[in-house]
Short mmCIF file of C-alpha atoms and ligand atoms in Angstrom, two decimals:
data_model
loop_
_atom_site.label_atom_id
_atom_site.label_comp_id
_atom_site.label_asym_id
_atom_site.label_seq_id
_atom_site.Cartn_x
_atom_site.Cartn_y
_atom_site.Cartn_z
CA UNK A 1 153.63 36.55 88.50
CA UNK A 2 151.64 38.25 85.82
CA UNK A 3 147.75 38.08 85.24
CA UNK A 4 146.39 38.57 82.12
CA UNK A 5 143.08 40.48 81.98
CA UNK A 6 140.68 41.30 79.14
CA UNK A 7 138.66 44.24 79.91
CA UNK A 8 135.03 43.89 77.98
CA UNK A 9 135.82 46.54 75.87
CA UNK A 10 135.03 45.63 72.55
CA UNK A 11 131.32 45.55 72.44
CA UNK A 12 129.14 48.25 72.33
CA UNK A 13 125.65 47.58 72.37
CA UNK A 14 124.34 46.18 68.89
CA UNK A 15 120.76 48.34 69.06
CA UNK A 16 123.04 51.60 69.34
CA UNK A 17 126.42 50.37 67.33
CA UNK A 18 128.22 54.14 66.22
CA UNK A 19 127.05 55.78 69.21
CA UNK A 20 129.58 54.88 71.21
CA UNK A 21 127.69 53.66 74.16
CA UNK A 22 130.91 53.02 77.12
CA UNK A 23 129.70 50.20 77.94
CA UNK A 24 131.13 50.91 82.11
CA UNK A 25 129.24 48.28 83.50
CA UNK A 26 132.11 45.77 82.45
CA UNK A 27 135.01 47.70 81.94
CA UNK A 28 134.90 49.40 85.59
CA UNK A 29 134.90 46.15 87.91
CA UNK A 30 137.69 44.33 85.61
CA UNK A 31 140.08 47.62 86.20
CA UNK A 32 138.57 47.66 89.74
CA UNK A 33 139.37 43.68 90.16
CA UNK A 34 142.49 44.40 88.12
CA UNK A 35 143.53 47.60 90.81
CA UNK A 36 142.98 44.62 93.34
CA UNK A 37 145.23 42.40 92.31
CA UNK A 38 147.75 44.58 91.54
CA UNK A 39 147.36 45.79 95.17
CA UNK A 40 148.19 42.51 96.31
CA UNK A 41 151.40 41.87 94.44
CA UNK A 42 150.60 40.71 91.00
CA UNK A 43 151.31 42.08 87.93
CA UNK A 44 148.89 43.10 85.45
CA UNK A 45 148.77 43.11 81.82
CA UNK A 46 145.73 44.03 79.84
CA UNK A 47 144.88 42.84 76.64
CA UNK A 48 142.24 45.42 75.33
CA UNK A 49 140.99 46.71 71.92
CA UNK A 50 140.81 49.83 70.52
CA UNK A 51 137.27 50.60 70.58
CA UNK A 52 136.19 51.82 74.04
CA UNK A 53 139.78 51.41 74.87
CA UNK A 54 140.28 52.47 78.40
CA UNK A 55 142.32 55.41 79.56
CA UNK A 56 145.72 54.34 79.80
CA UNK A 57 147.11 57.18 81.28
CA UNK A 58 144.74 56.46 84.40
CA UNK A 59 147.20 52.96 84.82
CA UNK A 60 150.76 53.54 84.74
CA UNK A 61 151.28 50.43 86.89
CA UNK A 62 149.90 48.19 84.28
CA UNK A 63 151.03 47.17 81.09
CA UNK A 64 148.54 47.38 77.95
CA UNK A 65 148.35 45.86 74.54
CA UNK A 66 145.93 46.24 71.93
CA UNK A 67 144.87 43.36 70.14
CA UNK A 68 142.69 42.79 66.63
CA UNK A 69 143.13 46.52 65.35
CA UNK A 70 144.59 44.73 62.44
CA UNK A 71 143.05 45.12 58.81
CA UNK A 72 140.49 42.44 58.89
CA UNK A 73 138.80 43.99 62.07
CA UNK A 74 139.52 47.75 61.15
CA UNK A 75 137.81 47.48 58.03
CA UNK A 76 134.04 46.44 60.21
CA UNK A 77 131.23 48.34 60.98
CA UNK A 78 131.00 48.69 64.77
CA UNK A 79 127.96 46.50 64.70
CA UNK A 80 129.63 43.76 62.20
CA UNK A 81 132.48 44.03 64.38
CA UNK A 82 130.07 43.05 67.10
CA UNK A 83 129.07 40.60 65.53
CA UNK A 84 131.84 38.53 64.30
CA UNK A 85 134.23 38.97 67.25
CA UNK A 86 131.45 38.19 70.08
CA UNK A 87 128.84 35.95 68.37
CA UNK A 88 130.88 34.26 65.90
CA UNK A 89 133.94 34.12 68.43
CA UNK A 90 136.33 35.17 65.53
CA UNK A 91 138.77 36.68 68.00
CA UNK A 92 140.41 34.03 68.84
CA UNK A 93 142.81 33.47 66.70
CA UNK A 94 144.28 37.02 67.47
CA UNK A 95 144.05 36.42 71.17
CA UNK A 96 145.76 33.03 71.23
CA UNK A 97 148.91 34.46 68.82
CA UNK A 98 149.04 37.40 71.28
CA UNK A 99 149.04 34.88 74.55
CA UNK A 100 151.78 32.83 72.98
CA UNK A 101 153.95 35.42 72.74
CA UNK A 102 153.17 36.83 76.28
CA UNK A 103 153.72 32.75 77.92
CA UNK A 104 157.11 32.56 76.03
CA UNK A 105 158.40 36.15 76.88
CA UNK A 106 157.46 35.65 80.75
CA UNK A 107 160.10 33.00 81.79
CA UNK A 108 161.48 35.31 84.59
CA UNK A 109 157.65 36.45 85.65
CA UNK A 110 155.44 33.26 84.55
CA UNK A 111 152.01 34.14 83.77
CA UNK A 112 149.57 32.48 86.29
CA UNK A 113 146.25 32.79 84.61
CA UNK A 114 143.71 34.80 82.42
CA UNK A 115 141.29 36.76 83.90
CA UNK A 116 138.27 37.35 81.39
CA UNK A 117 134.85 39.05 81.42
CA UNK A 118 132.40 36.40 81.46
CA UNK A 119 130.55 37.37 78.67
CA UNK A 120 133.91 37.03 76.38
CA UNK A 121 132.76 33.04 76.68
CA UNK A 122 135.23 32.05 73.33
CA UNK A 123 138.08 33.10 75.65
CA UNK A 124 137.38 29.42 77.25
CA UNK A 125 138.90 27.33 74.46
CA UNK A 126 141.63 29.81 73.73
CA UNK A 127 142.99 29.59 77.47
CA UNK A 128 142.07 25.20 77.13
CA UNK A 129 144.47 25.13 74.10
CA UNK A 130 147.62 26.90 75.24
CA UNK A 131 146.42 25.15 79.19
CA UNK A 132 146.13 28.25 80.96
CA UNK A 133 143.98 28.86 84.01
CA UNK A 134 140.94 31.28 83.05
CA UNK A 135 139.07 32.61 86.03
CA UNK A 136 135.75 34.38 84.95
CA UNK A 137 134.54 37.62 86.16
CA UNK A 138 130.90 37.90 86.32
CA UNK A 139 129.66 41.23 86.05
CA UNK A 140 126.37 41.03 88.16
CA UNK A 141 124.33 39.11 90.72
CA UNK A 142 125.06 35.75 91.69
CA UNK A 143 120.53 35.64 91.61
CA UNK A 144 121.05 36.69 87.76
CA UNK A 145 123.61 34.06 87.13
CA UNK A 146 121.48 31.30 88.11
CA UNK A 147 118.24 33.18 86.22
CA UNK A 148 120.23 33.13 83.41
CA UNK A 149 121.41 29.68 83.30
CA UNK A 150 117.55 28.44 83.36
CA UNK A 151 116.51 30.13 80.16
CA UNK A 152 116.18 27.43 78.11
CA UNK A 153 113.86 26.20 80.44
CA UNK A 154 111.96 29.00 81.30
CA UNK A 155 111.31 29.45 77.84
CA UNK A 156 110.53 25.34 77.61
CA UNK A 157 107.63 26.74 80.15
CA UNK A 158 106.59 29.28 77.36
CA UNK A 159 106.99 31.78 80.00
CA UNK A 160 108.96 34.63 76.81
CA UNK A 161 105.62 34.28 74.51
CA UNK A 162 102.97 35.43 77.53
CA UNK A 163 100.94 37.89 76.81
CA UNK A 164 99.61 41.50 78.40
CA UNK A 165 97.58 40.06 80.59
CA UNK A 166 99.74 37.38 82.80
CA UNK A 167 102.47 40.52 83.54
CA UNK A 168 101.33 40.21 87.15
CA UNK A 169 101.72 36.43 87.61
CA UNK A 170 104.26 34.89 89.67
CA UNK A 171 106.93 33.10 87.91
CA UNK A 172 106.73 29.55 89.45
CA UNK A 173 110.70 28.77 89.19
CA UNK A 174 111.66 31.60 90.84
CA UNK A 175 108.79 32.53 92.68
CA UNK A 176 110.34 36.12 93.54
CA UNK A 177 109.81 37.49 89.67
CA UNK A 178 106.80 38.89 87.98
CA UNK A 179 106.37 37.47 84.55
CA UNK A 180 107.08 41.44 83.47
CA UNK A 181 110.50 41.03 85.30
CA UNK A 182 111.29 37.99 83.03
CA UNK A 183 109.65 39.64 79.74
CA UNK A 184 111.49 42.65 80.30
CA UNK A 185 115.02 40.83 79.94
CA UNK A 186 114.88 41.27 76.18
CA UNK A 187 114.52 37.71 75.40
CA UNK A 188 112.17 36.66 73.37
CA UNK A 189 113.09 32.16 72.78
CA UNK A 190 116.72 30.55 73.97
CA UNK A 191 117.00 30.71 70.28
CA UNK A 192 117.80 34.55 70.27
CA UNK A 193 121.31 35.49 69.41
CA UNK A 194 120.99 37.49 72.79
CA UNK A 195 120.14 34.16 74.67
CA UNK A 196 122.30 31.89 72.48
CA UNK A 197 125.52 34.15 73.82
CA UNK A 198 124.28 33.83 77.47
CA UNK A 199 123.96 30.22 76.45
CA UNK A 200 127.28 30.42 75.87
CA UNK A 201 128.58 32.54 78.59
CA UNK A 202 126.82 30.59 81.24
CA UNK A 203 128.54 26.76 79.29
CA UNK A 204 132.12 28.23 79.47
CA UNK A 205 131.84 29.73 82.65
CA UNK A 206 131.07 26.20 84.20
CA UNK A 207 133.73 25.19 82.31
CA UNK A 208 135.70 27.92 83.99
CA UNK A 209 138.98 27.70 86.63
CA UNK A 210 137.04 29.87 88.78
CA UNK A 211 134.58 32.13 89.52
CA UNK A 212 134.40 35.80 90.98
CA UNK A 213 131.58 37.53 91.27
CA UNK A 214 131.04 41.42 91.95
CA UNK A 215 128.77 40.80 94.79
CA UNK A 216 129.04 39.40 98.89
CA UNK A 217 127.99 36.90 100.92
CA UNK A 218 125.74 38.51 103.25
CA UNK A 219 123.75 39.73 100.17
CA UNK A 220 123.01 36.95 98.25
CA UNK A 221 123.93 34.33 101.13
CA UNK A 222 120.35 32.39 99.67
CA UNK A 223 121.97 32.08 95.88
CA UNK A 224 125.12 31.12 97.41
CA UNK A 225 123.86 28.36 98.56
CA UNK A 226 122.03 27.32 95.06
CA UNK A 227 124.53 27.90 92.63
CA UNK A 228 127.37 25.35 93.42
CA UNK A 229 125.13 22.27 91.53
CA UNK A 230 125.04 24.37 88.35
CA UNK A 231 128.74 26.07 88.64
CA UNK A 232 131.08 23.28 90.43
CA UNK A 233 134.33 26.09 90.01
CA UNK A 234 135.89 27.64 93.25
CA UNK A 235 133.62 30.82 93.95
CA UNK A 236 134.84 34.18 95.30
CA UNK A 237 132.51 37.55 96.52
CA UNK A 238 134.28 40.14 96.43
CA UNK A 239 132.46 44.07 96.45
CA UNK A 240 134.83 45.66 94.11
CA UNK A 241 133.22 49.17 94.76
CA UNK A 242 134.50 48.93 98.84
CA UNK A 243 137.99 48.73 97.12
CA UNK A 244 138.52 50.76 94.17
CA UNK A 245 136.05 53.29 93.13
CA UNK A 246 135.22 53.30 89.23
CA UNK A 247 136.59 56.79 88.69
CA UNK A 248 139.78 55.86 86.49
CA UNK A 249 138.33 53.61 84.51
CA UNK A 250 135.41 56.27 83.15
CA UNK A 251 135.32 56.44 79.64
CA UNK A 252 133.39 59.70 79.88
CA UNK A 253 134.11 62.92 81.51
CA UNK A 254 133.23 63.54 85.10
CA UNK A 255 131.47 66.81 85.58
CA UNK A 256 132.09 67.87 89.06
CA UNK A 257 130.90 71.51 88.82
CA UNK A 258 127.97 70.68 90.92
CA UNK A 259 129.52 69.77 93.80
CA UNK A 260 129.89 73.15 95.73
CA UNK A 261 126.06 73.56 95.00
CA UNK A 262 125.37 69.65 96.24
CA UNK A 263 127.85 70.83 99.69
CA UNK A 264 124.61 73.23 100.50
CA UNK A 265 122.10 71.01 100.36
CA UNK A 266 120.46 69.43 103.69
CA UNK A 267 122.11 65.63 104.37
CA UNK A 268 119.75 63.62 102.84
CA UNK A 269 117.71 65.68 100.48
CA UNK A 270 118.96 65.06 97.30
CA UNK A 271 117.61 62.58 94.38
CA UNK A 272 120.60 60.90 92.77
CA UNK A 273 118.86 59.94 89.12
CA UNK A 274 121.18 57.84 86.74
CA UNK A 275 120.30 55.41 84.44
CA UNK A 276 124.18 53.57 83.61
CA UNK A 277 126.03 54.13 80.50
CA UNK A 278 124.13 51.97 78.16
CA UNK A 279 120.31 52.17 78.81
CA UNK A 280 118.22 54.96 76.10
CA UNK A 281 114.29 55.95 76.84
CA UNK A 282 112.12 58.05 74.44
CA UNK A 283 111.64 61.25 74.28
CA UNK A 284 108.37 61.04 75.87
CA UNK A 285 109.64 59.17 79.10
CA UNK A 286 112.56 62.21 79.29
CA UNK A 287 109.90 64.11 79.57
CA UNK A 288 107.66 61.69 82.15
CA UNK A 289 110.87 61.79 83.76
CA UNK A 290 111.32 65.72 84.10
CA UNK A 291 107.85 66.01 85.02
CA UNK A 292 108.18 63.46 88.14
CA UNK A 293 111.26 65.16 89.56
CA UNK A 294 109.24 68.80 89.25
CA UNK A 295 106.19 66.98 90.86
CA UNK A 296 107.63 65.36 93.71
CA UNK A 297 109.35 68.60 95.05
CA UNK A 298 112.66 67.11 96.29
CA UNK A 299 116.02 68.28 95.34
CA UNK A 300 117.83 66.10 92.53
CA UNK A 301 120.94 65.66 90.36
CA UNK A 302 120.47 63.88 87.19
CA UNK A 303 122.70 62.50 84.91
CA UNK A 304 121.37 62.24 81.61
CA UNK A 305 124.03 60.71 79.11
CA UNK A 306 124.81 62.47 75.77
CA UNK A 307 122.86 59.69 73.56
CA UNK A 308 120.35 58.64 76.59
CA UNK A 309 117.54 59.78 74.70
CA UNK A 310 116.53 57.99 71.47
CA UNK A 311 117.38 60.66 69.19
CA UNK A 312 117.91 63.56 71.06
CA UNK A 313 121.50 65.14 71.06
CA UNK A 314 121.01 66.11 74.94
CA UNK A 315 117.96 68.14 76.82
CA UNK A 316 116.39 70.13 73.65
CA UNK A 317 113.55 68.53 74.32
CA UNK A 318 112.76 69.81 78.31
CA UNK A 319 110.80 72.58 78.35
CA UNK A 320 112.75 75.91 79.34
CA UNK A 321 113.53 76.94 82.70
CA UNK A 322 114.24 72.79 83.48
CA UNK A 323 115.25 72.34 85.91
CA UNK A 324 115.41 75.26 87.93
CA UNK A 325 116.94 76.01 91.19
CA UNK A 326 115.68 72.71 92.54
CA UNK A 327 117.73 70.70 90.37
CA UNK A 328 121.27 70.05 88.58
CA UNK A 329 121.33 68.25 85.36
CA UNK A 330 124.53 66.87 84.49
CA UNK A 331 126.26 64.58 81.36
CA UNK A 332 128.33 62.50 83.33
CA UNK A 333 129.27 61.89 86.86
CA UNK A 334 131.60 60.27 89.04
CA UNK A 335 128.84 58.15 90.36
CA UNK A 336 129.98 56.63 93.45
CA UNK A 337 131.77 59.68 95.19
CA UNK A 338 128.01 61.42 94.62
CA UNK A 339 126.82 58.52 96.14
CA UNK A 340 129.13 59.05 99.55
CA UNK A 341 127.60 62.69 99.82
CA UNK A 342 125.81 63.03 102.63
CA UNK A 343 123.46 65.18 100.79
CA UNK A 344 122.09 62.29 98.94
CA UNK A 345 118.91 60.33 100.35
CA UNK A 346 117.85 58.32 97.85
CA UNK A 347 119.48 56.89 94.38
CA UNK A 348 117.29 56.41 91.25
CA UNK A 349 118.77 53.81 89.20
CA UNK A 350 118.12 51.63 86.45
CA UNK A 351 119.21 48.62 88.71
CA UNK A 352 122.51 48.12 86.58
CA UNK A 353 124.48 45.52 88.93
CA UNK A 354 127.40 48.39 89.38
CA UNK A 355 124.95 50.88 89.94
CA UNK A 356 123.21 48.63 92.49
CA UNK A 357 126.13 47.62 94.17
CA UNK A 358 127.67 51.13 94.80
CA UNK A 359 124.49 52.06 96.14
CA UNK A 360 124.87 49.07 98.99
CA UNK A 361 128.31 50.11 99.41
CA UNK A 362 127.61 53.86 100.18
CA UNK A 363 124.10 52.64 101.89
CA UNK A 364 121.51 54.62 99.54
CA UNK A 365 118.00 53.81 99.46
CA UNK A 366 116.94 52.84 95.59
CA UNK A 367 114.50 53.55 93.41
CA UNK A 368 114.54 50.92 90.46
CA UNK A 369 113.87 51.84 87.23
CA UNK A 370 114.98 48.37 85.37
CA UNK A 371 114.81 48.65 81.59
CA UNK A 372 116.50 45.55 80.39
CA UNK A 373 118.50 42.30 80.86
CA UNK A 374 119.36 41.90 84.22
CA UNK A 375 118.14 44.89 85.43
CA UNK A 376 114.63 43.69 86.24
CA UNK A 377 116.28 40.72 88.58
CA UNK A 378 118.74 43.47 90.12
CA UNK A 379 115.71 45.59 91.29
CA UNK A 380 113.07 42.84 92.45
CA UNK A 381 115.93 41.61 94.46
CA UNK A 382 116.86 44.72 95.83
CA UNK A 383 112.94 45.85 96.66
CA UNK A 384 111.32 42.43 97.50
CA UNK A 385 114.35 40.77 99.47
CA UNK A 386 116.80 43.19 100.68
CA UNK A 387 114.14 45.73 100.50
CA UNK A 388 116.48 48.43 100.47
CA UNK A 389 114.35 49.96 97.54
CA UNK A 390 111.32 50.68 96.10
CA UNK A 391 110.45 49.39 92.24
CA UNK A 392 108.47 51.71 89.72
CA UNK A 393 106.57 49.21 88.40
CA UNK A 394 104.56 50.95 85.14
CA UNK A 395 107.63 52.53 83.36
CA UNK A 396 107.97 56.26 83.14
CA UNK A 397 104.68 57.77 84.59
CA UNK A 398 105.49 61.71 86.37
CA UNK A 399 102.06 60.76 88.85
CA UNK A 400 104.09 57.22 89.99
CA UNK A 401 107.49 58.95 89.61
CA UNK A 402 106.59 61.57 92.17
CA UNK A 403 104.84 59.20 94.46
CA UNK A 404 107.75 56.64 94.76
CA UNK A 405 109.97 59.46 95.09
CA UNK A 406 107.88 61.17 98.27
CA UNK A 407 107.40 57.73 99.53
CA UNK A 408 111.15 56.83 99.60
CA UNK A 409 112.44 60.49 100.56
CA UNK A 410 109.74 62.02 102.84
CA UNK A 411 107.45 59.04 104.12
CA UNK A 412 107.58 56.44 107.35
CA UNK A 413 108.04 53.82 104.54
CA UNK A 414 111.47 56.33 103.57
CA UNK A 415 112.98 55.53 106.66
CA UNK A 416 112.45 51.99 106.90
CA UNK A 417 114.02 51.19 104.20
CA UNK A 418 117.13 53.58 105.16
CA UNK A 419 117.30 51.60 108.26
CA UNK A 420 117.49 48.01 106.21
CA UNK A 421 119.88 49.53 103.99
CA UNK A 422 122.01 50.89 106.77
CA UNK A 423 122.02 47.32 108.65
CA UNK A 424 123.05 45.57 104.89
CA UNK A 425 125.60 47.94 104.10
CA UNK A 426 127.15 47.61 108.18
CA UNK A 427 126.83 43.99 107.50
CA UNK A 428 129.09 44.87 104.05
CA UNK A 429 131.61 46.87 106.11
CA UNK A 430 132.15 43.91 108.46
CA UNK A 431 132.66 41.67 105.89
CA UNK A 432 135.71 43.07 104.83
CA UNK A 433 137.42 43.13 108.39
CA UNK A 434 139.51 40.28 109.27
CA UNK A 435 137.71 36.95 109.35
CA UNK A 436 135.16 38.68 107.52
CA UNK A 437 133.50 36.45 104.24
CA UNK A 438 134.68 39.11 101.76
CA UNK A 439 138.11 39.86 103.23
CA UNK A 440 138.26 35.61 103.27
CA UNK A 441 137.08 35.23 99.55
CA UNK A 442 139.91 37.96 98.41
CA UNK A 443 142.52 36.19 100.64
CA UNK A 444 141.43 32.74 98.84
CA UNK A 445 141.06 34.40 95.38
CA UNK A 446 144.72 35.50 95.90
CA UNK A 447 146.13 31.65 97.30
CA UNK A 448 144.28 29.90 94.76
CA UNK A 449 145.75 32.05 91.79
CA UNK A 450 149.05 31.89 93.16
CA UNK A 451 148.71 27.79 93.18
CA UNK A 452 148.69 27.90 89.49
CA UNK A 453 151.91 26.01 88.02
CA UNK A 454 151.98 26.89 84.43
N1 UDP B 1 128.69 55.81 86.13
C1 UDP B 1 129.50 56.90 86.32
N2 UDP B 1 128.96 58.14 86.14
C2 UDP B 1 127.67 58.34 85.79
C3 UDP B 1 126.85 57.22 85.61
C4 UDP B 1 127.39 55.96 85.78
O1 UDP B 1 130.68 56.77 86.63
O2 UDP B 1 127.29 59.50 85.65
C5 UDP B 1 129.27 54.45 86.35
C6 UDP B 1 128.68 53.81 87.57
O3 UDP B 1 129.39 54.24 88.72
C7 UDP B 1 128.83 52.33 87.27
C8 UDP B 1 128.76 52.27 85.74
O4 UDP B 1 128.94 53.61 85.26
O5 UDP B 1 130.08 51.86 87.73
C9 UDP B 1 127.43 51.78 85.23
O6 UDP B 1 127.37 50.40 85.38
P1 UDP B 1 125.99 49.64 85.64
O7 UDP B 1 126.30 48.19 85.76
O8 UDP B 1 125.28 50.25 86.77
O9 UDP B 1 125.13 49.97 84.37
P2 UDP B 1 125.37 49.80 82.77
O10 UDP B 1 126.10 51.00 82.33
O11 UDP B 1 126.14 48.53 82.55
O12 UDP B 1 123.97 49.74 82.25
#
């Protein structure tokens, strides 16, 4: 059998088109889901365009095609490009002519289904038309997916035009978010084109064969139980990160000169500090930043991403002798094998769902630096239910920085939250054992797409 999957590789982020953001936070768990799979006897065939194309040298066991690097599309600005293939769903076209081919070339190995990012929403009507399965893959929390499908009415509520002084207030439908959380999604009425395509997403994913999220049971057993009225599809967990690491599917390179360096320090006295591949600050909170990790006297590696700060080319703006022999500062990193190091204790993150998830996976205490979309549901979650971390709540301030940091690294409060993190992530390593919900979810994922008859 062969599975189709679309990597979300096309878009990179409208505020930042040309810079090339990598956009990892959906390309990693579709290869991750698609290394899956192809563990388990399928075969895999990725559709994929050229910009932010992955590495195909990384994944000789899969077959790859390009799609829509024809004239029309070549001849875009990134941003147009944007645009026009994800808001105005001109794709399409190209995609279908490219699945016909692949459904009348696959007699010997039929094609069971297409496997598509759930944000590629226009991929619904393309897989209704030829009638071919499409199971979605949604890229964070099952919490954010039902957030998200209530922003017409939260905005109905008027809760996107508040002002200053309510940021403190409780959010009456879902009593666990500030009204800052909410603000801070980047919305500003469900008439944005940034809500109309989550609009979109969330219709067509309803509309969906299935559903798998990146998440499991034991995390978000609560939302499991509230999201079958909205999404009546089959629904699968499944922790990609316990699987496949991201590694292969980095778009950037992995700097691993600081290991030998990271090998000497004390088991848990490191700061991990990343903020994903897309997010950008100021120069003024690099510095905020800089200061707090100085201030708070704890060892830390920190990732800062050629482009992170708003036009910066890299660190030219730290003052010299940053970061001295306290700290490593690094472009890129592969994220999740820093996260295994014993030398870590604690993981400041900008509460990007991968991010968030590898942390659980290799049991790291967070600090949660959200600074858009879902990231402010990711991190109340993760300090206000699982408490497994602590939020910074005022932005970048060095005074809070080093505060949260001492609290989480070298306080009582520290070890608390260790232990909560260490019961969540044993409750994740049972999971996958036989008879465990994620091991059962992947075992059903893999029956129910082998039912398909196409
Ligand atoms: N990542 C990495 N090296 C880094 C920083 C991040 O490999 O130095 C990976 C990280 O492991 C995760 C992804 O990039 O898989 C970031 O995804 P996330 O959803 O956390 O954030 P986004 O980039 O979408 O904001």
């Amino acid at each position: 059998k062969l599975i189709y999957t679309l990597p979300f590789c096309t878009i990179q982020q409208a505020a930042s088109a040309g810079t090339g953001e990598p956009l990892q936070g959906h390309i990693n768990p579709m290869l991750q889901l698609a290394n899956l799979l192809y563990s388990k006897g399928f075969n895999i065939t990725i559709l994929h365009t050229n910009f932010n194309a992955p590495k195909i040298s990384n994944f000789p066991h899969f077959t790859f095609i390009s799609i829509l690097d024809n004239e029309r599309f070549s001849n875009l600005s990134i941003l147009d490009f944007a645009q026009s293939f994800i808001f105005k769903q001109d794709g399409g076209d190209d995609l279908r002519d490219q699945l016909e081919l692949l459904l009348a070339s696959g007699k010997d190995e039929p094609v069971s289904c297409l496997i598509t990012d759930a944000l590629w929403h226009f991929t619904q009507s393309v897989a209704d038309s030829l009638n071919l399965p499409r199971l979605v893959v949604r890229t964070t929390s099952l919490y954010t997916t039902i957030v998200y499908a209530s922003i017409p009415l939260l905005d109905d509520r008027g809760y996107f035009k508040l002002d200053d002084t309510h940021l403190e207030e409780q959010v009456g439908e879902f009593p666990l978010l500030k009204v800052k959380d909410i603000l801070k999604m980047g919305i500003k009425s469900k008439k944005d084109p940034y809500a109309e395509l989550i609009g979109d997403m969330v219709k067509q994913t309803k509309a969906s064969s299935g559903i798998i999220w990146n998440s499991f049971k034991e995390l978000e057993e609560t939302e499991l139980e509230r999201v079958p009225h909205d999404f009546p599809a089959p629904r699968f967990l499944i922790p990609f990160p316990k699987y496949f690491t991201a590694s292969s599917s980095s778009l950037l390179d992995q700097d691993r000169t600081f290991f030998p360096w990271l090998d000497q320090q004390p088991p848990k006295s490191v700061v991990y500090v990343s903020f994903g591949s897309i997010s950008q600050v100021e120069e003024k909170e690099l510095l905020e930043i800089a200061h707090g990790l100085v201030y708070s006297k704890q060892a830390f590696l920190w990732v800062v991403r050629p482009g992170f700060v708003n036009g910066s080319t890299w660190l030219e703006s730290l003052p010299n002798g940053f970061p001295g022999e306290r700290g490593r500062v690094v472009k890129w990193a592969p994220q999740q094998e820093v996260l295994a190091h014993e030398a870590i204790g604690a993981f400041w993150t900008h509460s990007g769902w991968n991010s968030t998830l590898e942390s659980v996976c290799e049991g790291v205490a967070m600090i949660c630096s959200p600074l858009l979309g879902d990231q402010p549901l990711n991190a109340r979650y993760m300090s206000d239910v699982s408490r497994v971390g602590v939020c910074l709540e005022n932005g970048f301030q060095r005074e809070e920085i080093s505060s949260v940091i001492r609290r989480v690294m070298v306080d009582e409060e520290g070890k608390e939250i260790r232990e909560r993190m260490r019961v969540l992530k044993q409750k994740l390593d049972v999971s996958l054992m036989k008879g465990g919900s994620s091991n059962e979810s992947m075992e059903s994922l893999i029956h129910f797409i082998s039912s398909f008859q196409v």
